[in-house]
Amino acid sequence: MSLPPTLGDLVVLLPVVTLIVFAALTLLFGVFTRERNALGGLALTGVIAALAFTVFLWLQAREGGVAVTALGGAFRGDALSYAFSFVILVGAGLALVLADGHRVRLELDQPELHPLLLLAAAGGLVMVSAGDLVTLLLGLEIMSLAVYVLAAWRERSRVSEEAGMKYFLLGAFASAVLVYGIALTFGATGRFDFAGIAAAAAAPGFASLGLLLLGALFVLIGLAFKVGFAPFHQWLPDVYTGAPTPVTAFMSVVVKTAAFGALLRATGTLVEALGVGPIGEVLPGVLVVLIGLTMVVGNFGALLQSGVKRMLAYSAVAHAGYVGLAVLAGGDAGIQAASYYLFTYTFASVAAFAVLLSLMDDDDRGDRLERLAGLGRRRPWLAGALAVVMLSLAGFPPFAGFIGKVVVFQAAIAAGHAALAVVGIATAVVAVVFYARVVMTMYMREPDAHAPAARPVPRRTAVVLSIGVAATVVFGLFPGLWLDFIARAPWWSAGF
Amino acid sequence: MIAALMVLLPLAVALALPWAKRPAVHRPLAVLGVAATLALGVFATGGAGSVEVPWVPALGTYFALDATGAGGVLARIAAAVMLPTVLWAGARVADRPQLFLAWLLATLAGLVGIFLARDLVLFYVFWELTLLPALAMLAGWGLTHRRAATIKYLLYAVAGSFAMLLSVLAIRPLSGAEGYRFDQLLAAAPLLDPLTQTWIFAGFAFAFAIKLPIFPLHVWLIDVHEQNHASGAADVAGTLYKVGGFGLFAWAMPLLPAGATALAPLGLALGAFTAVYAAMIATRHAHLKRALAYASLSHMGIVAVGLFSLHLAGQSGSMALLAAQMVTTGGMFLVSGMLHDRRGTFELEAFGGLARSAPALAAVTLLVLFASVGVPGLANFPGEFLSLLGAFQSAPAAAVVAVLASIALGAFGVGLYQRLFQGEARERTHEIKPLEVAVFAPIVALTLWLGVAPAANLTVFEREAAAAQVAAAPVAPPTDAQASGGAR
């Protein structure tokens, strides 16, 4: 490792550094000012600046055609990092604005809200750009610690406290498992960095294949917890339901994308390192079981829910299963498919939570399905937006979610996992039922006599919602805007 | 270029309709949109009839449409039948008519897209897009029990669609085709080993069998027709959604000849059974729309028999029958709307003797009804005849059963006419109105044209069926197939 960092390192780290600097700035200003709107603006500026740097670096790297590294290879700037950083920052920006619009009403108005959101996003960026397992763990902890606190953000709310506590305890346990896995992997190969692990395992006379497999399984389980693969998803519905809704929106996009970026790097390396022998088949085999289970549990779980927020939580589990198909496929096609899926899921998910937030009570409750009854006539715009989002999540063309399904299923089938694709499609039919239930409730049921009076949608929420719906339509009609852009980078697999 | 406009124009009108403030412009705008689409269809020949633009190069999909083949014929007929439907719906749907018309136009855009698409992913996109208007019209304008019918329809449709999606996504990576365009797939997919072909074909066939529909996947159809808006306009849109037979003809059978051969016995058996079973129910049913739905189902059984005969005459005949069905069954659903207008019910016992006070209405109905049951010289006959002829060549058993069905359908036609128009007249009824004359005009014209001059369309169908069989020929011999199966 070459310390101290050079100027070149700093350029590669620019997006992360920007976020951390702005986190510090908002924290400082938060102490001195009561003007929270200005803080929100400052935080958003930070996200946009980081986004601009990411795009700039991405375009540069595309032109150069090679991945750049910083801090002696601990931090990578390749297509995976840039694509996933982009998605994380877009999601963070949207969730931030969403939180700002409902901050006061939902009593989330503490000065530390914005810095923590920024820090969590910074942690996510570190995770997806990690060149070794230690950096990955570092990013995971930066992100997780911030989100543990955010989940428990609502004062005097037992469910929120419970959510935070549950997330923290189980998350800490998962981190321990991950650390264990990293240690075992190091024991087997003597290396932390992905390239080194793969090289050590490929060297002639490598004898610790069993140990490496054990380490790989622990790493997989630690990350499976974060992405929400069944059976490690148990925390997810409770935490998503209990956390303040803007935080739930943030988790469903930022935390998920970051965890998948890390999972893609780790499994990509470890599957390659374990080779093609009988031992090498164990890790993909375990992944197949986890992903199959995730699609079944997520979709059937969502089917049984009567609260929309909890339904979206289970549907987040189900979508993790579909992204899992892309992880399993691996390689360039897998990474591209996963990035597109998560990119479009980000817009749909944030938009769904935006609609939900506009309808829920001031105590952040009241997400029952009945509340949507008659929305089609009372609030045609809101209902139309939610209908588009639900159709997209269900995988109907011409919305983005359809192409998302196309790319992940095609990647999985091309990689020889047709049976798992069949399971995925069968459970996707189940998913249509609970998404359609939302749409049919809005358009086919009369509202309750004592339904609460319609509240106007805050302007910032309307902006988020418009962006989410517009992107869902545009990227559905022109998926090439994303897919062709990232496909043209010739140095995908160089990351491993 | 014109081919693209045929999709985009009705779509644009559909998107514009909800914004039109003045009620007076709704119907003219919709009628104009459909008429313009039809006009475009007539001029979409030669080079202007097809378009091909890369859509998502990373996925290998194209925005490829072609109006010069069999799909073009069906698209033109769909537009021609949509014309009286829009005219009728604009006058008969009282609740939010502009939205209903918009959904009809969206249906037309989707249908044209389905029939013209020459890229498999694009075909799937239009296929699903057309489902949304059908569901919306049922859910938003249906009768009392529409909720259950909507859910049933949605579940059947999506189960089929997703099975097909899997086949769509499997066919390219497994065959190694360059892209999803028809010609690219045709160069690679027929070379797949027979077992893989059979699995992929099964995915397609499941979806197409639901949409055709054939027994035992037909349950949704009857409820949907019963619960649709009483004008019958949504039923016509449903009738035009004849994508099951077309999908088999244009996509699944040419691309997967070995799969089609493997599953043909099943298709023949189910098709023949559907034809007889549905015809028997139709003759006894006391509810006008349900009876029409069963009669239509019976015809779809004959279409399936013709297609799975894998015989040139049978396949092109079944396409001709499909086209004629759009006109005659569509026409009958419009008649059902007119009759509901007069009596406020679809129960057949409420009718009878209408011919005394409305002889003209009776005469026109008789023409369309007899055309639909296959009277020679009218629309359905050439297609039905050729379907059965083809079946007799390669699957005589199924053909014999299907012939029984066409006899039963004849009895159904006569019986229905008697119950509606003859016998004791309970009360006087309106004679045919000017609007109804206008609605009937294109239906009658098409009925006669398809019956008297079927050759023009049949040539197109036959050319395409023959081309598909030629493409399939080199891989069809069993020795060849076994060799490639063993090599895998």
mmCIF file of C-alpha atoms in Angstrom, chain A residues 291-407:
data_model
loop_
_atom_site.group_PDB
_atom_site.id
_atom_site.type_symbol
_atom_site.label_atom_id
_atom_site.label_comp_id
_atom_site.label_asym_id
_atom_site.label_seq_id
_atom_site.Cartn_x
_atom_site.Cartn_y
_atom_site.Cartn_z
ATOM 1 C CA ILE A 291 -32.044 -17.103 -4.644
ATOM 2 C CA GLY A 292 -34.784 -19.618 -5.312
ATOM 3 C CA LEU A 293 -35.889 -19.398 -1.700
ATOM 4 C CA THR A 294 -35.741 -15.610 -1.790
ATOM 5 C CA MET A 295 -38.045 -15.371 -4.810
ATOM 6 C CA VAL A 296 -40.553 -17.766 -3.239
ATOM 7 C CA VAL A 297 -40.496 -16.287 0.265
ATOM 8 C CA GLY A 298 -40.519 -12.680 -0.935
ATOM 9 C CA ASN A 299 -43.407 -13.023 -3.335
ATOM 10 C CA PHE A 300 -45.600 -15.255 -1.189
ATOM 11 C CA GLY A 301 -44.792 -13.126 1.833
ATOM 12 C CA ALA A 302 -45.923 -10.015 0.004
ATOM 13 C CA LEU A 303 -49.107 -11.770 -1.050
ATOM 14 C CA LEU A 304 -50.124 -12.228 2.589
ATOM 15 C CA GLN A 305 -49.683 -8.610 3.694
ATOM 16 C CA SER A 306 -52.517 -6.163 4.189
ATOM 17 C CA GLY A 307 -50.310 -3.140 4.820
ATOM 18 C CA VAL A 308 -48.816 -1.568 1.717
ATOM 19 C CA LYS A 309 -45.544 -0.657 3.423
ATOM 20 C CA ARG A 310 -45.002 -4.199 4.608
ATOM 21 C CA MET A 311 -46.020 -5.501 1.199
ATOM 22 C CA LEU A 312 -43.324 -3.309 -0.354
ATOM 23 C CA ALA A 313 -40.845 -4.690 2.183
ATOM 24 C CA TYR A 314 -41.525 -8.264 1.134
ATOM 25 C CA SER A 315 -41.502 -7.223 -2.490
ATOM 26 C CA ALA A 316 -38.034 -5.763 -1.838
ATOM 27 C CA VAL A 317 -37.001 -9.264 -0.764
ATOM 28 C CA ALA A 318 -38.494 -10.701 -3.945
ATOM 29 C CA HIS A 319 -36.668 -8.202 -6.129
ATOM 30 C CA ALA A 320 -33.440 -9.087 -4.331
ATOM 31 C CA GLY A 321 -34.046 -12.589 -5.644
ATOM 32 C CA TYR A 322 -34.333 -11.326 -9.211
ATOM 33 C CA VAL A 323 -31.137 -9.293 -8.935
ATOM 34 C CA GLY A 324 -29.660 -12.454 -7.458
ATOM 35 C CA LEU A 325 -30.241 -14.150 -10.816
ATOM 36 C CA ALA A 326 -27.859 -11.613 -12.321
ATOM 37 C CA VAL A 327 -25.316 -12.164 -9.539
ATOM 38 C CA LEU A 328 -25.469 -15.869 -10.215
ATOM 39 C CA ALA A 329 -24.980 -15.307 -13.935
ATOM 40 C CA GLY A 330 -21.897 -13.250 -13.094
ATOM 41 C CA GLY A 331 -19.512 -11.779 -15.623
ATOM 42 C CA ASP A 332 -20.152 -8.705 -17.682
ATOM 43 C CA ALA A 333 -23.715 -9.675 -18.549
ATOM 44 C CA GLY A 334 -24.563 -10.240 -14.904
ATOM 45 C CA ILE A 335 -23.136 -6.931 -13.752
ATOM 46 C CA GLN A 336 -24.883 -5.033 -16.529
ATOM 47 C CA ALA A 337 -28.186 -6.741 -15.821
ATOM 48 C CA ALA A 338 -27.930 -6.133 -12.076
ATOM 49 C CA SER A 339 -27.040 -2.475 -12.570
ATOM 50 C CA TYR A 340 -30.007 -1.894 -14.887
ATOM 51 C CA TYR A 341 -32.384 -3.730 -12.593
ATOM 52 C CA LEU A 342 -31.289 -1.768 -9.532
ATOM 53 C CA PHE A 343 -31.257 1.517 -11.446
ATOM 54 C CA THR A 344 -34.874 1.177 -12.508
ATOM 55 C CA TYR A 345 -35.920 -0.363 -9.184
ATOM 56 C CA THR A 346 -34.550 2.744 -7.490
ATOM 57 C CA PHE A 347 -36.967 5.010 -9.348
ATOM 58 C CA ALA A 348 -39.944 2.706 -8.898
ATOM 59 C CA SER A 349 -39.318 2.092 -5.224
ATOM 60 C CA VAL A 350 -38.789 5.731 -4.299
ATOM 61 C CA ALA A 351 -41.893 6.714 -6.264
ATOM 62 C CA ALA A 352 -43.979 4.058 -4.501
ATOM 63 C CA PHE A 353 -42.859 5.297 -1.098
ATOM 64 C CA ALA A 354 -43.503 8.871 -2.199
ATOM 65 C CA VAL A 355 -47.141 8.051 -2.931
ATOM 66 C CA LEU A 356 -47.431 6.148 0.311
ATOM 67 C CA LEU A 357 -45.978 9.069 2.267
ATOM 68 C CA SER A 358 -48.561 11.399 0.750
ATOM 69 C CA LEU A 359 -51.365 9.213 2.073
ATOM 70 C CA MET A 360 -50.090 8.125 5.491
ATOM 71 C CA ASP A 361 -50.925 9.850 8.775
ATOM 72 C CA ASP A 362 -48.661 12.197 10.656
ATOM 73 C CA ASP A 363 -47.628 9.404 13.016
ATOM 74 C CA ASP A 364 -46.190 7.559 10.001
ATOM 75 C CA ARG A 365 -48.942 4.928 10.151
ATOM 76 C CA GLY A 366 -52.033 4.193 8.139
ATOM 77 C CA ASP A 367 -50.703 2.241 5.185
ATOM 78 C CA ARG A 368 -53.601 -0.175 4.997
ATOM 79 C CA LEU A 369 -54.718 -1.177 1.526
ATOM 80 C CA GLU A 370 -58.253 0.139 2.181
ATOM 81 C CA ARG A 371 -56.868 3.634 2.330
ATOM 82 C CA LEU A 372 -56.199 3.465 -1.395
ATOM 83 C CA ALA A 373 -59.841 2.721 -2.198
ATOM 84 C CA GLY A 374 -61.341 5.159 -4.652
ATOM 85 C CA LEU A 375 -58.033 6.940 -5.175
ATOM 86 C CA GLY A 376 -58.528 6.632 -8.941
ATOM 87 C CA ARG A 377 -61.382 9.142 -8.834
ATOM 88 C CA ARG A 378 -60.328 11.259 -5.856
ATOM 89 C CA ARG A 379 -56.670 11.722 -6.841
ATOM 90 C CA PRO A 380 -56.280 10.684 -10.482
ATOM 91 C CA TRP A 381 -52.659 11.850 -10.761
ATOM 92 C CA LEU A 382 -51.483 10.156 -7.613
ATOM 93 C CA ALA A 383 -53.340 6.974 -8.518
ATOM 94 C CA GLY A 384 -51.991 7.015 -12.060
ATOM 95 C CA ALA A 385 -48.438 7.411 -10.786
ATOM 96 C CA LEU A 386 -48.814 4.524 -8.348
ATOM 97 C CA ALA A 387 -50.411 2.379 -11.054
ATOM 98 C CA VAL A 388 -47.441 2.941 -13.376
ATOM 99 C CA VAL A 389 -45.024 2.059 -10.595
ATOM 100 C CA MET A 390 -46.920 -1.084 -9.620
ATOM 101 C CA LEU A 391 -47.118 -2.235 -13.244
ATOM 102 C CA SER A 392 -43.402 -1.633 -13.616
ATOM 103 C CA LEU A 393 -42.572 -3.568 -10.459
ATOM 104 C CA ALA A 394 -44.830 -6.374 -11.689
ATOM 105 C CA GLY A 395 -42.843 -6.472 -14.929
ATOM 106 C CA PHE A 396 -45.339 -5.136 -17.459
ATOM 107 C CA PRO A 397 -44.068 -3.498 -20.627
ATOM 108 C CA PRO A 398 -43.480 -0.780 -21.671
ATOM 109 C CA PHE A 399 -42.217 0.137 -18.198
ATOM 110 C CA ALA A 400 -38.641 -0.209 -17.023
ATOM 111 C CA GLY A 401 -39.330 -3.135 -14.725
ATOM 112 C CA PHE A 402 -40.131 -5.270 -17.750
ATOM 113 C CA ILE A 403 -36.732 -4.754 -19.346
ATOM 114 C CA GLY A 404 -35.222 -5.353 -15.918
ATOM 115 C CA LYS A 405 -36.827 -8.788 -15.867
ATOM 116 C CA VAL A 406 -35.699 -9.380 -19.450
ATOM 117 C CA VAL A 407 -32.038 -8.682 -18.729
#
